[in-house]
Amino acid sequence: MAFLNGEQRDPRLNEILYPPCDAARTKDLVRTYEPNKEFADKGHISPDGLLRYLLSVENDVLMAEKYDLHDDMDQPLCHYFINSSHNTYLVGHQLTGRASVEIYRQCLLAGCRCVELDCWDGSDDEPIITHGFTMCTEVKFREVMEAIAESAFKTSDYPIVLSFENHCVKQQDKLARYCREILADSLLVDPFDSHPLEPGAPLPSPNLLKRKILIKNKKKHMHRPGAKRKSKSAGEPVEPKPASLLEEAKEADTPSRPVSLAADAAAGEDSADESESSSDEEEDTQEVSVEQLKAKQEKGTAASEAAAGTAISALVNYVTPTHFHSFEAAEKKNRGYEISSFVETQALQLLKTKPVEFVNYNKRQMSRIYPKGTRVDSSNYMPQAFWNAGCQLVALNFQSLDLAMQMNLGFFEYNHRCGYVLKPDFMRRVDRRFDPFAESTVDGIVAGTVSVQVLSGQMLTDKRCGVYVEVEMYGLPADTVRKRFRSKTVPNNTINPVFNEEPFVFSKVVLPHLAMIRILLCEETGKLLGHRILPVNGLRPGYRHVALRSEGNVPLSQPMLFVKIVVKDYVPDAMAAFIDALSNPIAYQSELQKREKQLEALIEDDVELPNATRPEPAHPSAEARRTSVVPVAAAAVAAMTRSTSNGGSLQKSAEAAAAMPTPPPKGQFIFTVSLTDSALVEAVDLDLLRKHPAYEKVASKQEKEVAKVKKKQGRVGQMRRSQTDSMLSLHKDQLKQETTVLSKYCAPLFDTLGALVKERHEQQRRKLNDVLHRQEMELKRQLDERNKAEKKELAKRHRDKQELSRMKREVQQKHINMAVNEIQKLRELHRAKDEELARRQDETQRELARQREEYERRLTDELKQKCDKLEHEFQ
């Protein structure tokens, strides 16, 4: 029971709502997992039983409700993260990949709730789905719709969004007819009366849209009479130009001009969802700058989408594409049913420049993010950055099982794999402000601390190789930790390697609701063997087995890691002592009393400690002895204070000397450290040395033995009055034993003090020698500089070489004599300081001997006084 409540229980849980494990619950667990019936009847558990419990579903690393449908599914559609796919039809490369109908079935069965269809006019009067202006193959639109209708609600009953990138000119009516015929009642054609398509009206909830399919396609807006028009009304239908489009496509396929696949494929994606800006698409061709061309390449073929027809427009309701102008314009319109698509580069720019506005935008309506067109290898961007901003449809290339796709699969694995994950409360409420780049604690959210200790692994692979484990965290930028925590490599053992690493600690997780832990198992070559994505707010602390997943998030049958997880609320270092005092006030009060006793040696007897009551000593005699053995040395403290101040002035003078390169006056020398400073020979304070750990260790041992003797002495009071003589004798024996113990430790205590005194004086002697050496070197340097300066001056004034040589010798001899004199002065001063230091050491040793004699005499006197007092009491 102590193991379950101490190690396996989350300390943040409320004990009333989530009561700790009791004896009855413990017995049930023992009966369930203990194979030995005899042990189970006694309430004991064997190692085999404990192993069964640790490997059971009941000891899973995540809370059980995380796997179930635990989110509230009655919120508006824009309050959820939705599992989304980009260019769903492709298998492999964006330029040369193969289009497949089967991939739609696989995505829907994997929990994807938003798939993309790039529709083009077919050659046999049947619309097709393909990646335009590339060498990708094509599939029939009708076959894709049949596959969607067949697999739409096998995994989840919640709504599906079909994101059309519509390039059809002649066959749009067939698109609408196939949608109505094949999808039948699943297709949502008319909006609900309770959720009209009006400004300010919220979107319907996933529960209300169960088993419904929504169409996202450009919508044809009818022109309202009387409205002002620029060149063409935003609501006026645009007449398509099929001839020009066909000619443009033919020119793109003509071998007479060089074709850049990357540039042509980059002609397409879904960011030009702008029914209201159709007039801009029909403006005359203008000169395109390099930046505009790059932006067009990143957006892709969506910029060349055909105008929407009436039939397909009638199927569009709650997911109506619109061109994004600004956050302010979207807030002013306040149309929750409109959705804007952003290429990843544009979305990142908005996220960097206006992160709070982006979050507020996603509270009101939906946004779709898709990869830039230059990702021709079908790679993915990291979706976490856009989840942090509340973007709902973060579309990825499902055919690439890279890190981003693994994160996506792990994120949507929970909430019963329904494809919808409810956003945190502060990303839904309009009265809350959230910055996705926050580094401090978010208002109303308690930051957390997570620790993961990798202990061992079991049945990791059938290969004979070395393995290691990495632990990463993804979330807000402040929470993301990558490539930092890695275990040692265990060579040639993949059956049961033991890592037993120090815990990997994520000290501050600002937003646990969006943070995910990723645990990777890799070969020594770096190849991934398995991994697991775990939401931080669903982790269960304690000793847990983590079952690993493949790259496609498929559970592996045997590989697992044994870890110890610790989760708790984040406490800043400055508040740690305060939190400890709140959690254990008794221990905190004991600490206060301990500090009070330590301060008594520095406070006079008539001074009371502020805000504290002085406790009565349990043994007055011991208290008196302690204060008598360690007397207050106010003079020594004052001397130490003066010494410290002198040291401060010494340091300041040294810094000033270093900062002033002005040469000294002739005949004078300036040293960094002077032998005249009194700080070089300090008086050793015995009272401060008594606080040294070596002395306190011996004193503590003395007090313990005295306490043992007094504990025995306390039993004397239980004897009867008739045994007065024996009690008196016993008391005297106890007092003698106590005095014997005190005398026993007299020599070790004062010997320790003596050794500390010698060590301290030896340190001062070494410091004195160092100062002498530095001053001699400084003196030689200054004399050399002066000698060089004078010789240089002589060379300027005298042209006769013999005369110049003679004068240089004289200058050299003069400087040598000066150096010898100055060095003799320094050494004489050093000798005087050394003698003073020796004299101080002798005085300290004599004082120590005097205190020792006084201490021994006091022990004898106190024993005699106490014995006399006992005889008087028993008379």
Coordinates of N, CA and C in Angstrom, one line a residue, residues 90 140 267 294 316-317 362 401 410 435 459 568 570 649 695-696 741 745 761 790 809 844:
L90 N -2.0 11.0 -53.3 CA -0.7 10.7 -53.8 C 0.0 9.6 -52.9
K140 N -10.0 8.2 -61.1 CA -11.4 8.7 -61.3 C -12.0 9.4 -60.1
A267 N 2.8 25.4 -58.8 CA 1.7 26.3 -59.2 C 0.5 26.0 -58.4
K294 N 8.2 33.5 -56.0 CA 8.4 32.5 -54.9 C 7.2 32.2 -54.1
V316 N -21.8 23.7 -50.5 CA -20.9 24.3 -49.5 C -21.7 25.1 -48.5
N317 N -21.4 24.9 -47.2 CA -22.1 25.6 -46.1 C -21.1 26.0 -45.0
N362 N -8.5 31.8 -34.5 CA -8.9 30.4 -34.5 C -10.0 30.1 -33.4
L401 N 6.2 9.0 -43.4 CA 6.2 8.7 -42.0 C 7.4 9.4 -41.3
G410 N 0.6 10.3 -33.2 CA 0.6 10.1 -31.7 C -0.4 11.1 -31.1
D435 N -0.7 33.7 -25.5 CA 0.5 34.0 -26.4 C 1.2 32.6 -26.6
M459 N 13.0 -7.1 -24.7 CA 12.7 -7.7 -26.0 C 12.7 -6.6 -27.0
K568 N 4.8 16.6 -11.1 CA 4.4 17.4 -10.0 C 4.3 18.9 -10.5
Y570 N 5.1 22.7 -10.9 CA 6.3 23.5 -10.9 C 6.4 24.5 -9.8
S649 N 38.9 47.0 1.4 CA 39.6 48.1 0.9 C 40.8 47.7 0.2
Y695 N 34.9 20.4 14.1 CA 34.7 20.5 15.6 C 33.3 20.2 15.9
E696 N 32.3 20.6 15.1 CA 30.9 20.3 15.4 C 30.6 18.9 15.4
V741 N 32.4 11.4 30.5 CA 32.2 11.5 29.0 C 32.7 12.9 28.6
Y745 N 36.0 13.7 25.9 CA 36.0 14.5 24.7 C 36.7 15.8 24.8
H761 N 46.9 29.3 10.4 CA 48.2 30.1 10.4 C 49.1 29.7 9.2
E790 N 65.8 54.9 -19.2 CA 67.0 55.8 -19.0 C 68.0 55.5 -20.1
R809 N 76.5 51.5 -18.3 CA 77.0 50.6 -17.2 C 76.7 51.3 -15.9
T844 N 47.7 32.3 20.4 CA 46.5 31.5 20.2 C 46.6 30.2 20.9

